PDB file of C-alpha atoms in Angstrom:
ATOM      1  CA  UNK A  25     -54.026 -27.879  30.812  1.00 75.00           C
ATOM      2  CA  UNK A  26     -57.517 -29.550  30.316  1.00 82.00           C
ATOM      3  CA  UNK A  27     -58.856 -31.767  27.906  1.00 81.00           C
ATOM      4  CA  UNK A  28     -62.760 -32.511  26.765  1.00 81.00           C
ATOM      5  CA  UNK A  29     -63.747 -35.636  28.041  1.00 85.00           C
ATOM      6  CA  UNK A  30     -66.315 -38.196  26.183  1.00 82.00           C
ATOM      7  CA  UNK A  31     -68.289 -41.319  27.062  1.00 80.00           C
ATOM      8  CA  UNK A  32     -68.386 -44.024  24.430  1.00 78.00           C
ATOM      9  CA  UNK A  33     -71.224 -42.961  22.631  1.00 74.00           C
ATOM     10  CA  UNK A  34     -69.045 -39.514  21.471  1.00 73.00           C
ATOM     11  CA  UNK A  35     -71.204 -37.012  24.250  1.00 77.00           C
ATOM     12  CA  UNK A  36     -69.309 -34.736  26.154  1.00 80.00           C
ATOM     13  CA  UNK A  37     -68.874 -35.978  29.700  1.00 82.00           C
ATOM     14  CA  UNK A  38     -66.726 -32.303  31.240  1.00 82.00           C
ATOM     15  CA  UNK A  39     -63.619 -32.182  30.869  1.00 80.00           C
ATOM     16  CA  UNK A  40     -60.055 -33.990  32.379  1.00 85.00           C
ATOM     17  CA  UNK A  41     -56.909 -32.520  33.721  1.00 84.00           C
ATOM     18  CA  UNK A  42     -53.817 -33.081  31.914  1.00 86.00           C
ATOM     19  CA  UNK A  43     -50.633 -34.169  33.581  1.00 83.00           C
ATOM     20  CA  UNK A  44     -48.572 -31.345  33.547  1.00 85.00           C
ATOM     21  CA  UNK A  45     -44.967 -33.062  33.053  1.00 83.00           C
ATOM     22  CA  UNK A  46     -46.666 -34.181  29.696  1.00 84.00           C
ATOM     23  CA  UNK A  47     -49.126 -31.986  28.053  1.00 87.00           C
ATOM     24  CA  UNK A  48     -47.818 -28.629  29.704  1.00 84.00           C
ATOM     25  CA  UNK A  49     -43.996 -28.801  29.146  1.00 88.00           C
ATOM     26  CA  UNK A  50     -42.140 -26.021  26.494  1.00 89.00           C
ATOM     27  CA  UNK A  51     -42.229 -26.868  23.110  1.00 91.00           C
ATOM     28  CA  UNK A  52     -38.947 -27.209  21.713  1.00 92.00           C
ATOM     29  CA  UNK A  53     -39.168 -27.684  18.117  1.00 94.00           C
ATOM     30  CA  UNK A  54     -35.412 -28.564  17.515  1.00 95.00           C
ATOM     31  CA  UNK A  55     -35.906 -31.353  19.553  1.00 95.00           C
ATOM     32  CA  UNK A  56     -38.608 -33.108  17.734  1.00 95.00           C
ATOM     33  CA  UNK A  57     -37.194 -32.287  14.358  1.00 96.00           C
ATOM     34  CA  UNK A  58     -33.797 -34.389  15.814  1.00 95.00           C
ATOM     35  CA  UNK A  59     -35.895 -37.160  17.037  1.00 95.00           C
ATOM     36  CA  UNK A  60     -38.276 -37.581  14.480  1.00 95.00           C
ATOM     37  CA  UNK A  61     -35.250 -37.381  11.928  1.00 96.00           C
ATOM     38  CA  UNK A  62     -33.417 -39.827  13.686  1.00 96.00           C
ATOM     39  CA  UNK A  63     -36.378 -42.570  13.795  1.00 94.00           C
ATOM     40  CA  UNK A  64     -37.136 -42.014   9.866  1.00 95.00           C
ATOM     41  CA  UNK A  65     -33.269 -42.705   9.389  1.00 95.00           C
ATOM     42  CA  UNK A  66     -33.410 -45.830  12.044  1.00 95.00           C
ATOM     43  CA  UNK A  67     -36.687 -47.268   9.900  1.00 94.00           C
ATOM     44  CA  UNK A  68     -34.004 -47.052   6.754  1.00 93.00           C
ATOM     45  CA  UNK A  69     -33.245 -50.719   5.482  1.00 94.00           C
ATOM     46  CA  UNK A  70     -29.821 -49.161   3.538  1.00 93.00           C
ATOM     47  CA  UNK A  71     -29.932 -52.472   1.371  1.00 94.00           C
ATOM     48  CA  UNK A  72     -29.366 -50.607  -1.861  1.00 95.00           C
ATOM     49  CA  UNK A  73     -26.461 -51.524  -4.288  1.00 95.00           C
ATOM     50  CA  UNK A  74     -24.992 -51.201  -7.715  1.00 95.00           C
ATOM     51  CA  UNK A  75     -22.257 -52.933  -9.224  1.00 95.00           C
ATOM     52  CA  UNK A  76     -19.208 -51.084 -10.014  1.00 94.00           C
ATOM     53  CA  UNK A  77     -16.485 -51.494 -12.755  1.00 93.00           C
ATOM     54  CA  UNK A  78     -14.605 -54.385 -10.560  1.00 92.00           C
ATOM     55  CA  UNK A  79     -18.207 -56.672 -10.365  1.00 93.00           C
ATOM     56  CA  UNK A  80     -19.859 -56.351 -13.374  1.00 94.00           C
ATOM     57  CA  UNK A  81     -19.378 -59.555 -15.825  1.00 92.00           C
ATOM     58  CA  UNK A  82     -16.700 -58.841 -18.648  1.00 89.00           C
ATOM     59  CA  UNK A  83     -13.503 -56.649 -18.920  1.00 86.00           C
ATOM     60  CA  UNK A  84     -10.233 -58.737 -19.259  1.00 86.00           C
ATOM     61  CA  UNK A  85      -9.236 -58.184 -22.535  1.00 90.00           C
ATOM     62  CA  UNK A  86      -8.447 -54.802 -24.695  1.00 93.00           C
ATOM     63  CA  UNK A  87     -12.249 -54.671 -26.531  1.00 93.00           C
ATOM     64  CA  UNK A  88      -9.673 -53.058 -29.438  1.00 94.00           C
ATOM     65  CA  UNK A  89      -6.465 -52.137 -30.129  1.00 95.00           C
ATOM     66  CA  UNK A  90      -5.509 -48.195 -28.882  1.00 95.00           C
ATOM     67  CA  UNK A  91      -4.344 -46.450 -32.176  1.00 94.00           C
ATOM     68  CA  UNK A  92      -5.560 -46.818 -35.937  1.00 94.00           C
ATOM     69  CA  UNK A  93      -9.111 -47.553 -35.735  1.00 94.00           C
ATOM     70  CA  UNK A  94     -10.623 -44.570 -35.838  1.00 95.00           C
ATOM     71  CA  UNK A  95     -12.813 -45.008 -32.565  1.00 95.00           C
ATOM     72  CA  UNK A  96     -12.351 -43.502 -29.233  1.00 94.00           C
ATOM     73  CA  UNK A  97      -9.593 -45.319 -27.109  1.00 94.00           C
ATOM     74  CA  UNK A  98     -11.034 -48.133 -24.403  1.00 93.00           C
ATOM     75  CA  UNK A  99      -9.196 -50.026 -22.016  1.00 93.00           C
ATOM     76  CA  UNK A 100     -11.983 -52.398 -20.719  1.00 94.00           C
ATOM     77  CA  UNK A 101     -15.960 -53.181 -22.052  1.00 94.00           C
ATOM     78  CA  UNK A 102     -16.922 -52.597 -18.004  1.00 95.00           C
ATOM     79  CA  UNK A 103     -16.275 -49.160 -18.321  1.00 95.00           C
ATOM     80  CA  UNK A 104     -18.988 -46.576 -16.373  1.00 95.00           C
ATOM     81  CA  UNK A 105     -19.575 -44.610 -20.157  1.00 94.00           C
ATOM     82  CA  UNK A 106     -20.342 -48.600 -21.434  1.00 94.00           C
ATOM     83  CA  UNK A 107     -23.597 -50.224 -22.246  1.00 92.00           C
ATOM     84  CA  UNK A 108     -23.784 -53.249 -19.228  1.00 91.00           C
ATOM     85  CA  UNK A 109     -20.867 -51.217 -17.754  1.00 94.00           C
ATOM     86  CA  UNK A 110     -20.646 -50.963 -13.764  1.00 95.00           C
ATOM     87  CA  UNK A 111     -22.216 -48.189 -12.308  1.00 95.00           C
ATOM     88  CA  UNK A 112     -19.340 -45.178 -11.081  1.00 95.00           C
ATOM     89  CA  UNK A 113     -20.171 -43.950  -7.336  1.00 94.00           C
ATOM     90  CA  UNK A 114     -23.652 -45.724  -7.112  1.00 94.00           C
ATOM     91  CA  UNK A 115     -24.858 -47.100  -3.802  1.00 94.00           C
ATOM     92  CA  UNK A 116     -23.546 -49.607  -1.621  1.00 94.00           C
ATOM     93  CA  UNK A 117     -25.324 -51.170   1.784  1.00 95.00           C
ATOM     94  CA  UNK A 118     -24.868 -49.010   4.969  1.00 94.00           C
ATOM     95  CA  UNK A 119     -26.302 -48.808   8.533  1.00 95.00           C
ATOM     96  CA  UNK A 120     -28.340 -45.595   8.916  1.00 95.00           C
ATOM     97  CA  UNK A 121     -29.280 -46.233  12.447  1.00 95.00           C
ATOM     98  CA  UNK A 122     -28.958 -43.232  14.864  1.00 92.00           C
ATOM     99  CA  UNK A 123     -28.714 -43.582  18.518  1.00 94.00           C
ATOM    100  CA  UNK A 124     -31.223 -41.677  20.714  1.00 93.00           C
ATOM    101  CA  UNK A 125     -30.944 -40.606  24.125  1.00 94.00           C
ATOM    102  CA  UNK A 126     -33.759 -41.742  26.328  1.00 93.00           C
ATOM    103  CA  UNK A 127     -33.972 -37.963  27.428  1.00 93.00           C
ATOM    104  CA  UNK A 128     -34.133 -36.465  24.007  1.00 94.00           C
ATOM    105  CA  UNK A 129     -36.941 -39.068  23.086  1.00 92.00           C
ATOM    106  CA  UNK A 130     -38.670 -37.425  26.282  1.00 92.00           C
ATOM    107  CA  UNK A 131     -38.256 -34.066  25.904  1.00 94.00           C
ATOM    108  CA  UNK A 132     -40.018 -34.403  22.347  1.00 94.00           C
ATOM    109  CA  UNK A 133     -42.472 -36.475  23.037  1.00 92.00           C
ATOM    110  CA  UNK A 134     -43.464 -34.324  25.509  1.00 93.00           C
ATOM    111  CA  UNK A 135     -43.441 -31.428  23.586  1.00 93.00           C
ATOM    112  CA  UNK A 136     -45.554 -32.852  21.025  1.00 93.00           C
ATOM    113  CA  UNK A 137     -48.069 -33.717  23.374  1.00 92.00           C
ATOM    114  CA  UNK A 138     -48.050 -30.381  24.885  1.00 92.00           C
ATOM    115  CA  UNK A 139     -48.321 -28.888  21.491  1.00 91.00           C
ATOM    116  CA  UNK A 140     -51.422 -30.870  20.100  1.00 90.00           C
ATOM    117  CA  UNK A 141     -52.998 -29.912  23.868  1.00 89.00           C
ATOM    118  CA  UNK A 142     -52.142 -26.152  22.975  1.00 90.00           C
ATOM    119  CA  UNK A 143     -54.311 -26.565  19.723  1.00 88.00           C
ATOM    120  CA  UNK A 144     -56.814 -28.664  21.813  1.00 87.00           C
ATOM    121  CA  UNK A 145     -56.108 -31.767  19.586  1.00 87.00           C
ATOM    122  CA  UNK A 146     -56.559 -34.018  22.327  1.00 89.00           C
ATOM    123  CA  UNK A 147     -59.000 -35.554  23.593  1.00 89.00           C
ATOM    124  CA  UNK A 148     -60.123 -38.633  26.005  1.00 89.00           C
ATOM    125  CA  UNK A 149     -62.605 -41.412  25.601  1.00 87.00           C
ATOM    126  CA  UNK A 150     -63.775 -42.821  29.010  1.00 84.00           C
ATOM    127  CA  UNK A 151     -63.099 -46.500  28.587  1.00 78.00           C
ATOM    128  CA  UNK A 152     -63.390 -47.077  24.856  1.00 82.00           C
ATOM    129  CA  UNK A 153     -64.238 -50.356  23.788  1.00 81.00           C
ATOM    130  CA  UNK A 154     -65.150 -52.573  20.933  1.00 83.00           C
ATOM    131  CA  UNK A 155     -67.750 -55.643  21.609  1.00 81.00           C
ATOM    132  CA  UNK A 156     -67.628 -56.300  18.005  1.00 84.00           C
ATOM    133  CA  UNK A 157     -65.185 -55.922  15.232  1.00 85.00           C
ATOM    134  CA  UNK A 158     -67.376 -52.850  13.123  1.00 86.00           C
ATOM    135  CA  UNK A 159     -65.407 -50.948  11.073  1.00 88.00           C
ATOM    136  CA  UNK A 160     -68.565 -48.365  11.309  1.00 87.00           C
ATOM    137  CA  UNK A 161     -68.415 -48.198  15.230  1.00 85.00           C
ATOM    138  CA  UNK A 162     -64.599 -46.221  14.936  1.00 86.00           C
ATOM    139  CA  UNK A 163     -66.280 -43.939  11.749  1.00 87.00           C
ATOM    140  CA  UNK A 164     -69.194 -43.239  14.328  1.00 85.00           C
ATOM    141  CA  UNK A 165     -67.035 -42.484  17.436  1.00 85.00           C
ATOM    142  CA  UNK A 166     -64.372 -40.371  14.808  1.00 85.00           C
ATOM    143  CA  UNK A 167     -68.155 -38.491  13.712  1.00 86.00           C
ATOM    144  CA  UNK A 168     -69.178 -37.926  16.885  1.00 81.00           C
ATOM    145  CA  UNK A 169     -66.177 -35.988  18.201  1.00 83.00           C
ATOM    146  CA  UNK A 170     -65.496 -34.284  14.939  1.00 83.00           C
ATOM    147  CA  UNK A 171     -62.733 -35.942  14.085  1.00 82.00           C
ATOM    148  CA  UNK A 172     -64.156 -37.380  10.649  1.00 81.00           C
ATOM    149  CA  UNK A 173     -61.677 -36.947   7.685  1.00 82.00           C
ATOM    150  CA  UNK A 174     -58.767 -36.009   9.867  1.00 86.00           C
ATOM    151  CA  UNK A 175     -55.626 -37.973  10.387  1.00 91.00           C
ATOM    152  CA  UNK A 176     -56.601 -39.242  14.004  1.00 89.00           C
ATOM    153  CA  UNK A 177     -54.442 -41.073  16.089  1.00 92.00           C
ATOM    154  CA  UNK A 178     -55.947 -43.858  18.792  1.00 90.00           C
ATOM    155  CA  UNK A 179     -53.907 -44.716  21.898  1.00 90.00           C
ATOM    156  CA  UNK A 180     -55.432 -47.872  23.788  1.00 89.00           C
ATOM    157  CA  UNK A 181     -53.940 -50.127  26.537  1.00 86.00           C
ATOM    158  CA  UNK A 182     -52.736 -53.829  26.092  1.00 76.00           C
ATOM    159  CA  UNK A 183     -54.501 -56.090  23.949  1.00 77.00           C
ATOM    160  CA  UNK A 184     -57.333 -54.469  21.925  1.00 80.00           C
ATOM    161  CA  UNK A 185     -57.916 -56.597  19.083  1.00 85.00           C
ATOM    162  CA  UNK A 186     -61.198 -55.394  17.908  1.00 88.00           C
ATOM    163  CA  UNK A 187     -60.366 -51.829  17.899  1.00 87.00           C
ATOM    164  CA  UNK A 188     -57.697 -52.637  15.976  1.00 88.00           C
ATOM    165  CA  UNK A 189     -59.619 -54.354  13.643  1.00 87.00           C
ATOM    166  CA  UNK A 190     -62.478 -51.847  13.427  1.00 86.00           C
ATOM    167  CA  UNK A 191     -60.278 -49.064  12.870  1.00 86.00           C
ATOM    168  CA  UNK A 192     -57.539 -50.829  10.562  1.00 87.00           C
ATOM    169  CA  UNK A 193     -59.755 -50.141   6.999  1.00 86.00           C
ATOM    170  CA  UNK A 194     -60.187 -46.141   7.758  1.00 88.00           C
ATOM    171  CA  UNK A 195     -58.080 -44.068   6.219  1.00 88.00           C
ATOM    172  CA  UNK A 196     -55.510 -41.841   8.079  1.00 88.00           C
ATOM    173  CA  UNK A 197     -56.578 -43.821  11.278  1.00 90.00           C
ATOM    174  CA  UNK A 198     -53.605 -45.056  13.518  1.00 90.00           C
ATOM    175  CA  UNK A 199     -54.400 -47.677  16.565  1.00 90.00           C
ATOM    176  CA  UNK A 200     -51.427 -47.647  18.810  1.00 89.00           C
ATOM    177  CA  UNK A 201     -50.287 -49.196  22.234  1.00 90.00           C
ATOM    178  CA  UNK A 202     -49.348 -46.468  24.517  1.00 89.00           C
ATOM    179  CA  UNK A 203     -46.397 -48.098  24.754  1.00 88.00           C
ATOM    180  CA  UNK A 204     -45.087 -47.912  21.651  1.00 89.00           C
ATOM    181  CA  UNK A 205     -45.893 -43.791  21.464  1.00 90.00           C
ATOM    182  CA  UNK A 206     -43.094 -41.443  20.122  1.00 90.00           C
ATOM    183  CA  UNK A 207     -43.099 -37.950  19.351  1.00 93.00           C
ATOM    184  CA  UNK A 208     -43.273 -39.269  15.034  1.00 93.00           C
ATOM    185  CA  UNK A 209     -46.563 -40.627  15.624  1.00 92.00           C
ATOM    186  CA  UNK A 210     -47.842 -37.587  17.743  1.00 93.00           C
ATOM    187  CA  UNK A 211     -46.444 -35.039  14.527  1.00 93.00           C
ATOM    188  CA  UNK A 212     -47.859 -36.920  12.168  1.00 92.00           C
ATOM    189  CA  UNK A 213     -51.518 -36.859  13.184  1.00 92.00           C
ATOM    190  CA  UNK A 214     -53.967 -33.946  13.633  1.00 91.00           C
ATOM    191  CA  UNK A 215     -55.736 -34.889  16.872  1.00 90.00           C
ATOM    192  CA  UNK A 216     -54.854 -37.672  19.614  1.00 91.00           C
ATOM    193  CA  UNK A 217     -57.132 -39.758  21.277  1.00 89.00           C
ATOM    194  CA  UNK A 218     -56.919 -41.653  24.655  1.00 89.00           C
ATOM    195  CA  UNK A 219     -58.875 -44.717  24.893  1.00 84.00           C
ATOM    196  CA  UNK A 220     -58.874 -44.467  28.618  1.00 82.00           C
ATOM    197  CA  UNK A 221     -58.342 -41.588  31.636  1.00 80.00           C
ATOM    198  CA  UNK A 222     -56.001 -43.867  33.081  1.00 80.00           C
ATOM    199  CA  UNK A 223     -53.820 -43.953  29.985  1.00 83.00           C
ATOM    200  CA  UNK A 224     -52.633 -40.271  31.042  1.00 83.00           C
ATOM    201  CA  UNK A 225     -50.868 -41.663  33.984  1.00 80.00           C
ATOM    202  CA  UNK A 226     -48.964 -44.083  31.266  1.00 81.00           C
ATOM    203  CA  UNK A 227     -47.623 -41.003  29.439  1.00 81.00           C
ATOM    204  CA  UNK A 228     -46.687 -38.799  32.498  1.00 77.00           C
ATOM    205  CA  UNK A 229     -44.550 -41.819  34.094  1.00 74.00           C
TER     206      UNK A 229
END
């Protein structure tokens, strides 16, 4: 599996070999739909609550006697069918966090990757860098490779503040450590772009 390789400018340089354990694995789809549901559910705060019956102020007394008024009978003014009653079977805090096996978290990111390299989605940028904090160098790079109006996804190396700052005001543009990648981010961005040939050693190990 290959991948078109530019310089900084955006100009074709040839093209890179792909480490296979990465970009050339099966695509199991099952896999990255159990992954990626499992870090939505894990970014879940599960902080929302009602009050019930039992915590809403009031209740205590009989609001009115049970027979020869005329009205409906009613045992308590925090009933669910009241105005300022408590809510019946609303929410209450819980933990949505999901456990994920380091292997599964593999096995999808790696099909991911192998799937965006199928569709020739990826590319490589020998040594990209940022001397200045321009917003317009990212939109020229992004124009250059044809990437322009697509959701594009930017994988760099330690600590690259001004690419991060160039490319944090364009829209659909992610700047990520390599890291930090997971099969989520790969899904949920039409092309991937390494900021360095060396960065495709990072993935593989």
């Amino acid at each position: 599996m290959k991948a078109k390789l530019f310089s900084q400018d955006g100009k074709i340089k040839g093209d890179i070999e792909l480490p296979a354990a990465a970009f050339d694995a099966p695509v199991n789809e099952h896999v990255i739909y159990l992954v990626i549901k499992a870090l939505q559910a894990n970014q879940r705060q599960g902080t929302s609550k009602t009050k019930g019956r039992a915590e809403v102020s009031g209740g205590g007394r009989k609001p009115w006697k049970q027979k020869g008024t005329g009205r409906a009978r009613a045992g308590s003014n925090t009933s669910p069918v009241w105005r300022r009653g408590g809510k019946a079977h609303g929410p209450d805090p819980r933990d949505y966090w999901t456990a994920i096996p380091q292997k599964l978290r593999r096995v999808a990111l790696s099909s991911a990757l192998s799937s965006r390299a199928l569709d020739e989605k990826v590319f490589v940028v020998d040594g990209l860098t940022v001397e200045k904090p321009k917003t317009k160098t990212m939109v020229s790079l992004f124009k250059n490779l044809s990437c322009d109006g697509k959701k594009n996804l930017v994988l760099v190396d330690g600590n690259q503040t001004n690419i991060y700052l160039a490319g944090r005001n364009i829209k659909n543009c992610c700047i990520k450590n390599i890291a930090e990648l997971n099969a989520y981010d790969v899904v949920s961005h039409d092309t991937v772009i390494f900021g360095a040939s060396n960065l495709l050693t990072s993935v593989e190990k």
